[in-house]
Short mmCIF file of C-alpha atoms and ligand atoms in Angstrom, two decimals:
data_model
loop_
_atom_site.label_atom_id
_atom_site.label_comp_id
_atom_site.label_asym_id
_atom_site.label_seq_id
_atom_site.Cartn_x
_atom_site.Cartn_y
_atom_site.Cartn_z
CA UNK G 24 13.19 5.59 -26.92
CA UNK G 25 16.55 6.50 -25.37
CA UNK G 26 18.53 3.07 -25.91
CA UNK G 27 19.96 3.29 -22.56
CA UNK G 28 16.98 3.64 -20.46
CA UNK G 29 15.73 0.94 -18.50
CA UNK G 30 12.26 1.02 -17.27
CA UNK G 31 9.65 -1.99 -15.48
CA UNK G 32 7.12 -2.85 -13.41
CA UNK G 33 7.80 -4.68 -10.06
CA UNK G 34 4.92 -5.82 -7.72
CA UNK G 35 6.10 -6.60 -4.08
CA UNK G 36 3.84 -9.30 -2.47
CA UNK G 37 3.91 -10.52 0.75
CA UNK G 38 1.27 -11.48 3.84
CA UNK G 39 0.22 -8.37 5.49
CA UNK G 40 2.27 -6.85 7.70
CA UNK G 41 5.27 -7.78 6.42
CA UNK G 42 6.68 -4.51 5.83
CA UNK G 43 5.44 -3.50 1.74
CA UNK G 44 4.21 -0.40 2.09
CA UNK G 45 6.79 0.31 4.10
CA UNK G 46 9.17 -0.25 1.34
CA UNK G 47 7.46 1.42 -1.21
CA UNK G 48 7.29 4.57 1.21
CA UNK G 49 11.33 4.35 1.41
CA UNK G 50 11.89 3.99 -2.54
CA UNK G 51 8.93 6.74 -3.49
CA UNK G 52 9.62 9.20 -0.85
CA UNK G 53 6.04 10.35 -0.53
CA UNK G 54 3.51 8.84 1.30
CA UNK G 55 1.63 6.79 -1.44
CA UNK G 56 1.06 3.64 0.80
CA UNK G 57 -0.71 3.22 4.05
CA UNK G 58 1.67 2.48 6.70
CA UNK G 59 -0.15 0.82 9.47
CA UNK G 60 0.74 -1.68 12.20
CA UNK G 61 -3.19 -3.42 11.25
CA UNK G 62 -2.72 -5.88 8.84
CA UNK G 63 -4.55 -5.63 5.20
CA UNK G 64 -4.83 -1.63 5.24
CA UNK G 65 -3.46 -1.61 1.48
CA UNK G 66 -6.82 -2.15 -0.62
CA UNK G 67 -5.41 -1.01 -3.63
CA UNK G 68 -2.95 -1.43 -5.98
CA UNK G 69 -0.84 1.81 -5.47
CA UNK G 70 2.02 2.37 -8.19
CA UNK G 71 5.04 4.17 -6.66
CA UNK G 72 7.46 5.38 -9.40
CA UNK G 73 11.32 6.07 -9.22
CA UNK G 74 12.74 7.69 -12.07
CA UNK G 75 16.56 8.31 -12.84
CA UNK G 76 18.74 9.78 -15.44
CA UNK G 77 18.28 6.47 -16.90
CA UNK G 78 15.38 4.48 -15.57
CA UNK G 79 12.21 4.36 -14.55
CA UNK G 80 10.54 1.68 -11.75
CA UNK G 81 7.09 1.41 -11.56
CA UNK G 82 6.01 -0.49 -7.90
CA UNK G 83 2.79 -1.86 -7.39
CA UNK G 84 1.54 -2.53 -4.09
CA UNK G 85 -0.53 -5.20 -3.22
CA UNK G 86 -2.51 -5.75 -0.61
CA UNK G 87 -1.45 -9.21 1.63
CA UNK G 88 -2.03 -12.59 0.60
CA UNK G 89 -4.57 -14.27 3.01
CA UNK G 90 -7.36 -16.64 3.59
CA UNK G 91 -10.57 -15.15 1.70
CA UNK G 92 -13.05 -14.18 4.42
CA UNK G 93 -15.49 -11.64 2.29
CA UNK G 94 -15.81 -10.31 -0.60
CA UNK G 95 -13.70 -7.74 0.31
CA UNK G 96 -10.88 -10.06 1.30
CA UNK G 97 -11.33 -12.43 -1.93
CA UNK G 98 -10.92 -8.91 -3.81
CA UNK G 99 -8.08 -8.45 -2.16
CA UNK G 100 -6.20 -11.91 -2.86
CA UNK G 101 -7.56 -11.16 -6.85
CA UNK G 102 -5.32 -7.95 -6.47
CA UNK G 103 -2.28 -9.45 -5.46
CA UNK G 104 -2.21 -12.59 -7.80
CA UNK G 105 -3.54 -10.03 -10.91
CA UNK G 106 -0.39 -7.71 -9.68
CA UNK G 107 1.98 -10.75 -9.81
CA UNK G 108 1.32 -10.93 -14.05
CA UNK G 109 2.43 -9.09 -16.66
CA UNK G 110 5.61 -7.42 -14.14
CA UNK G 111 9.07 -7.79 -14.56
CA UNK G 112 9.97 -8.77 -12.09
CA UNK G 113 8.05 -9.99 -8.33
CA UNK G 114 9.46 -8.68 -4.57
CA UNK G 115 8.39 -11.72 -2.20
CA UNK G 116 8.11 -10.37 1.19
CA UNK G 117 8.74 -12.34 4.23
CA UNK G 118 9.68 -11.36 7.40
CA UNK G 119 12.69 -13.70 9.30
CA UNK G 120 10.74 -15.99 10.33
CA UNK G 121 10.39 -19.83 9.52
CA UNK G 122 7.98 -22.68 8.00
CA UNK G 123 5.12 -20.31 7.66
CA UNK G 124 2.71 -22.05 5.62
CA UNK G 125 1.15 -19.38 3.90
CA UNK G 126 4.33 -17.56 3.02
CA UNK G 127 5.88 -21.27 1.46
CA UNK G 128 2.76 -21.40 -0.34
CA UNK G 129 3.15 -18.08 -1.73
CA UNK G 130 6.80 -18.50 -2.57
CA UNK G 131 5.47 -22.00 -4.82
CA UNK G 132 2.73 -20.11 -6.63
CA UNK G 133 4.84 -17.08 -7.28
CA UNK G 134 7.87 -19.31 -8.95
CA UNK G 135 5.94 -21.33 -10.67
CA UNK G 136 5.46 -18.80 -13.36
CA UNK G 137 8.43 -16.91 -15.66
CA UNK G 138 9.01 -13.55 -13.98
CA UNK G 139 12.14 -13.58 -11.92
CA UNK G 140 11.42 -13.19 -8.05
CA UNK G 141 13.35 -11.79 -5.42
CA UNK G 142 12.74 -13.26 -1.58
CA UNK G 143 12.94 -9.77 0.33
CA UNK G 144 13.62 -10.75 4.19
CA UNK G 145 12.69 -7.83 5.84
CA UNK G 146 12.79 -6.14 9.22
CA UNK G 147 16.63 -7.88 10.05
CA UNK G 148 16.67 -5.18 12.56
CA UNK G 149 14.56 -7.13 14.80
CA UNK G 150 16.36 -10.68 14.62
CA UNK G 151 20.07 -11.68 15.68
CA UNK G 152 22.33 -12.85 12.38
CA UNK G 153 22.02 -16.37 13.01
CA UNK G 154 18.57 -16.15 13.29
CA UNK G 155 18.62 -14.76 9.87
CA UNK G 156 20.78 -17.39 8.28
CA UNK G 157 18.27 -19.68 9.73
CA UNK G 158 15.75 -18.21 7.50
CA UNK G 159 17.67 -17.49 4.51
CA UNK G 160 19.08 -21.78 4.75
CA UNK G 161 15.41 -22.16 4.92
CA UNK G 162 14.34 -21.25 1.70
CA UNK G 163 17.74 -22.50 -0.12
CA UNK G 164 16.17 -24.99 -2.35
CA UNK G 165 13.69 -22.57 -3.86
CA UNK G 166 14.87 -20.93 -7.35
CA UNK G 167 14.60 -16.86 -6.48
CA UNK G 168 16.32 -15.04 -8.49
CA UNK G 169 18.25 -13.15 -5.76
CA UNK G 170 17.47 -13.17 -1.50
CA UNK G 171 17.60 -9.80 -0.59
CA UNK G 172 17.79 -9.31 3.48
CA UNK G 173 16.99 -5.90 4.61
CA UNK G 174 15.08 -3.56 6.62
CA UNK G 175 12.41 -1.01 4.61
CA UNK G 176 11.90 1.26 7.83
CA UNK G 177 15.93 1.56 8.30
CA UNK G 178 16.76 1.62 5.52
CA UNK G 179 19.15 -1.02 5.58
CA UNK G 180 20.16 -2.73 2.25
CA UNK G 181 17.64 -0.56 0.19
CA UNK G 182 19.45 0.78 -1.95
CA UNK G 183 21.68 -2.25 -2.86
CA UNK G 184 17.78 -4.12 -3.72
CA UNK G 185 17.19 -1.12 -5.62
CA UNK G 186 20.26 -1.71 -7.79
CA UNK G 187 19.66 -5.34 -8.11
CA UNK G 188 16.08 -4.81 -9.40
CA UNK G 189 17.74 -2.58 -12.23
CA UNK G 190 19.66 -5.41 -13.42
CA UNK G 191 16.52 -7.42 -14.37
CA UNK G 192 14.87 -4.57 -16.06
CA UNK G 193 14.43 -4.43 -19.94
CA UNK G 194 15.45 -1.56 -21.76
CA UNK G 195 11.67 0.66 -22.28
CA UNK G 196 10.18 3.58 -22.47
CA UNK G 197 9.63 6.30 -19.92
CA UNK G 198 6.16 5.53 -18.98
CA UNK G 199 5.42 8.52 -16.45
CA UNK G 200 6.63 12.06 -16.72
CA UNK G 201 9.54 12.71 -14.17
CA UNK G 202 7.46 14.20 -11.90
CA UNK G 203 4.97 11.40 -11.62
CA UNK G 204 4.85 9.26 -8.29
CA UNK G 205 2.24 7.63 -8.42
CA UNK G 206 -0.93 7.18 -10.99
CA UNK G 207 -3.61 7.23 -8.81
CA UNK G 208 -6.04 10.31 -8.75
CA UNK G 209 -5.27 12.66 -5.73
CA UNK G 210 -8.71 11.83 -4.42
CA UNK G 211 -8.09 8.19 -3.63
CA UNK G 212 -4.73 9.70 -2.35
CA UNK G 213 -6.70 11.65 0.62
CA UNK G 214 -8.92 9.20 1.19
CA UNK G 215 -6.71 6.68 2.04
CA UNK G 216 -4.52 9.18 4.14
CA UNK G 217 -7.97 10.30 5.81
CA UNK G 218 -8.59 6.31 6.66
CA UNK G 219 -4.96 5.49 7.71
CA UNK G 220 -5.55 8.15 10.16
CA UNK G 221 -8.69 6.85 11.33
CA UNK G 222 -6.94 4.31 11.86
CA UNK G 223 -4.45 5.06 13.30
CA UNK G 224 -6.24 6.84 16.15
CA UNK G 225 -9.30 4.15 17.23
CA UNK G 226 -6.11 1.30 17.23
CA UNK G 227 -8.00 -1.27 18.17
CA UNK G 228 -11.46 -0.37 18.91
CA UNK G 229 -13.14 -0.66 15.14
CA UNK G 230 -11.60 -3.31 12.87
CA UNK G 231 -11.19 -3.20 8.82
CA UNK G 232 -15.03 -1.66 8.25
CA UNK G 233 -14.32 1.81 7.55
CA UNK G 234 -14.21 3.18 3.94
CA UNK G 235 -13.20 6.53 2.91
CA UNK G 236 -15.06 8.79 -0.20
CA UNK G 237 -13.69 12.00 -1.24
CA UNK G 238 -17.33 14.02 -1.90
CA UNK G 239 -15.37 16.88 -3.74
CA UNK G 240 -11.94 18.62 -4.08
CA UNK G 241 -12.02 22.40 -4.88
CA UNK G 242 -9.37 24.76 -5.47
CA UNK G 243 -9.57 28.31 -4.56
CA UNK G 244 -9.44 30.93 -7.67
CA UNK G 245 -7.60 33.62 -5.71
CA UNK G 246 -5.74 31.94 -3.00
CA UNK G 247 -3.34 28.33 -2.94
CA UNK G 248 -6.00 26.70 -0.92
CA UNK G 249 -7.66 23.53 -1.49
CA UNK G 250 -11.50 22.92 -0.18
CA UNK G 251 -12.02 19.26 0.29
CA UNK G 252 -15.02 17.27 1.75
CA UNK G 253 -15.08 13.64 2.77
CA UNK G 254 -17.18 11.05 4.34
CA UNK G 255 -16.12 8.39 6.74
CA UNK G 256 -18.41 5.41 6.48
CA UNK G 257 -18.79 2.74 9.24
CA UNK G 258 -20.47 -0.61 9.74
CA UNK G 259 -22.54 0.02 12.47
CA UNK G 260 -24.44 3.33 14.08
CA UNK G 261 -22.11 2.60 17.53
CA UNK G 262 -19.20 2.81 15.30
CA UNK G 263 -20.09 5.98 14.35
CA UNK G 264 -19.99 7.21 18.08
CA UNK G 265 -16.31 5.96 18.44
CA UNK G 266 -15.53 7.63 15.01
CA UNK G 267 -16.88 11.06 16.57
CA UNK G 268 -15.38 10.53 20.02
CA UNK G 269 -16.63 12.89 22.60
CA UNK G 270 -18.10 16.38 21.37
CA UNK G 271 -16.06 15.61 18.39
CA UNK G 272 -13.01 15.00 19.97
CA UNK G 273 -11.75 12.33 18.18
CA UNK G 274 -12.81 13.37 14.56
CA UNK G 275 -11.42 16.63 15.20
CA UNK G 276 -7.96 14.80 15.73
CA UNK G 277 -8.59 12.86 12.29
CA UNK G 278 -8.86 16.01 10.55
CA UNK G 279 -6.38 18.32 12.19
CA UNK G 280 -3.34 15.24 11.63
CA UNK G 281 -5.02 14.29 7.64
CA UNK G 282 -5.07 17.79 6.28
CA UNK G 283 -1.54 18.34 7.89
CA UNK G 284 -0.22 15.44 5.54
CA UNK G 285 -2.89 16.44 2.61
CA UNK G 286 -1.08 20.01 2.82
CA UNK G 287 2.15 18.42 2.10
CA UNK G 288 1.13 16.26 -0.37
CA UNK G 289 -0.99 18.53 -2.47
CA UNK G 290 1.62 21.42 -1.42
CA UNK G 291 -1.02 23.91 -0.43
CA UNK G 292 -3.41 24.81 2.35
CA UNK G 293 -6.12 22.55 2.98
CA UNK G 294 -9.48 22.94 4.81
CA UNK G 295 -11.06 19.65 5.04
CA UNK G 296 -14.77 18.89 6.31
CA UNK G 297 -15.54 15.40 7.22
CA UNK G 298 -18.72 13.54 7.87
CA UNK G 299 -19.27 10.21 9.07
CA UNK G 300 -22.09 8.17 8.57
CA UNK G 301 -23.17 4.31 8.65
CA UNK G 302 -23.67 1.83 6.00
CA UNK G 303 -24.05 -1.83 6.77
CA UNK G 304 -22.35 -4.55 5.87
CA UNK G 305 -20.84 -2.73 3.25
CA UNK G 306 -17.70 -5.10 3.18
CA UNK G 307 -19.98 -7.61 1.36
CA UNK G 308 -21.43 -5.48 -0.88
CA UNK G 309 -20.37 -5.63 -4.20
CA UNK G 310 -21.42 -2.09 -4.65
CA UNK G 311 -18.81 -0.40 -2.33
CA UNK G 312 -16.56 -2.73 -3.23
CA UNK G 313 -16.73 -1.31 -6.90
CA UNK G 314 -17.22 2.19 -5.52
CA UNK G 315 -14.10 1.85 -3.55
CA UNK G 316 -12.37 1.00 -6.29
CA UNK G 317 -11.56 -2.13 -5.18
CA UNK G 318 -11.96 -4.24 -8.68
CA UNK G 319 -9.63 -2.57 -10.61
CA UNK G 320 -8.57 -4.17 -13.94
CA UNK G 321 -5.15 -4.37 -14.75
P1 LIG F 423 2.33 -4.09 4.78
O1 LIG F 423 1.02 -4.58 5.35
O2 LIG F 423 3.12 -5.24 4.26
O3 LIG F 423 2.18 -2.98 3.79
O4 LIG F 423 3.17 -3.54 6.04
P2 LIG F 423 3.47 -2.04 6.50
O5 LIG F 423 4.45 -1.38 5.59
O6 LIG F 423 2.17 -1.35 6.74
O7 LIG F 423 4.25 -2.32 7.87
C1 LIG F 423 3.67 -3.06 8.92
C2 LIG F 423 4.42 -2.77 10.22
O8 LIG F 423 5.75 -3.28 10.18
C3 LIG F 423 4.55 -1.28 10.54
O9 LIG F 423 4.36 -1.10 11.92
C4 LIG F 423 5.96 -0.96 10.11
O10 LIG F 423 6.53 0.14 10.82
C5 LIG F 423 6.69 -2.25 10.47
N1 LIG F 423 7.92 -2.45 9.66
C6 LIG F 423 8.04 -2.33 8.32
N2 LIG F 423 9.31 -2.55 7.92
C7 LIG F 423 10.03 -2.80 9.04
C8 LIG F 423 11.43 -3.10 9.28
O11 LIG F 423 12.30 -3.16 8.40
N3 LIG F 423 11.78 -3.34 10.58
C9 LIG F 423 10.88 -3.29 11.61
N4 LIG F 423 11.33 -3.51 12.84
N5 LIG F 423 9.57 -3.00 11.41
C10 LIG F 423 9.14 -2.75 10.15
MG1 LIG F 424 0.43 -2.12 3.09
#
């Protein structure tokens, strides 16, 4: 181990919404985290890592922090809370707002143990200054470590929170080779773009029950070109319609704007087939919860 090096896990944990995958987007570079303006699209815990001449930062994202509905949800709370142990050091996201109970709940549970934690006010682009000294007076009496205000999609402050985390990292080892940004398999990778783009394009017209699966990923002996097949599952057969759109309009989109960001990703051509099919009330069954990947031990 090179005694200089510096190296740590840090879990950022905040409501949904708030702005964390956002972050993690910023410090990675790649597009590891589902960026959505729906709340709870994180399901997993995705590791984004930075490494520098003399450090290493392994992020976890969690998904928000909110009141268990299904299993899914209670899942996802596990996630977070699991994420918050055994990490050097805890980013609690808030936006600039005040007395939001959940978020002063959060804040008690998360300082109650040993790990230092930062309180990340985010998005200060949208709020005057004094607004944002009304938020940071706010949460005065609580022992963070450090309050960090700043703004993930601007940029602002991000590297200065960047620095600061380095100060509370133990020297360790280089856990990931330099190339590594994240340790999830490339399948769950598409998936998750394939879903955020899903999405993205029905906005509001099918909530949280669509999963992605990743059937198969081939690569091509003689050419730089990656065969891939996926299924889109729904909740209920009209869902499926929407999904589809009209003569395939809107799947067609899905697939045209997911293999242009699986290209880049994978850095080679990409000809995606996609199915979609129903499966009910799969958000409460334990089986696609597991299949999902969605009980992960840490
Ligand atoms: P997560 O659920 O906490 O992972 O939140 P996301 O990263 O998915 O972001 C949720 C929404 O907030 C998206 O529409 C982002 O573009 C937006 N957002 C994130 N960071 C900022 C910020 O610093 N300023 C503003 N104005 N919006 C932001
Ligand atoms: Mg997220």
């Amino acid at each position: 181990m090179n005694k200089n090096f510096k190296s740590g896990f840090v879990a950022v944990i905040g409501r949904p919404n708030v702005g964390k995958s956002t972050l993690l987007n910023r410090f990675v570079g790649e597009k590891v985290a589902i960026v959505s303006n729906k709340p709870q699209t994180t399901r997993n815990k995705i590791q984004g890592i930075i490494t520098g001449d003399d450090h290493q930062i392994i992020f976890i994202d969690t998904p928000g922090i909110h009141q268990p509905k299904t299993r899914l949800a209670e899942n996802m709370v596990k996630t977070a809370e699991q994420a918050a142990r055994g990490v050097d050091v805890i980013l609690f996201m808030i936006e600039p707002k005040i007395n939001i109970k959940a978020d002063i709940e959060l804040a008690e549970k998360l300082l109650k143990g040993k790990t230092p934690v930062f309180l990340v006010i985010n998005k200060t682009d949208s709020v005057p200054k004094p607004e944002l000294l009304t938020v940071i007076a706010a949460y005065k009496d609580y022992k963070f470590a450090e309050i960090v205000p700043m703004s993930a999609l601007k940029g602002e402050n991000a590297d200065n929170l960047l620095e600061t985390v380095l100060k509370y990292l133990p020297e360790g080892p280089r856990y990931f080779p330099d190339d590594a940004y994240t340790d999830k398999p490339e399948k769950f990778i598409v998936a998750e773009l394939i879903r955020e783009k899903t999405l993205f394009l029905l906005q509001d017209e099918i909530p949280h029950g669509i999963a992605v699966e990743v059937m198969s990923m081939k690569e091509r002996k003689n050419r730089p070109l990656m065969d891939i097949e996926a299924t889109i599952y729904c909740e209920k057969e009209s869902h499926k319609g929407i999904v589809i759109g009209k003569h395939g309009s809107i799947l067609k989109q899905i697939g045209t704007k997911a293999r242009h960001d699986v290209a880049r990703l994978l850095d080679c051509e990409v000809n995606l087939q996609l199915w979609v099919k129903v499966k009910e009330n799969w958000r409460d069954s334990d089986f696609y919860i597991r299949n999902f990947g969605l009980k992960q031990e840490i």
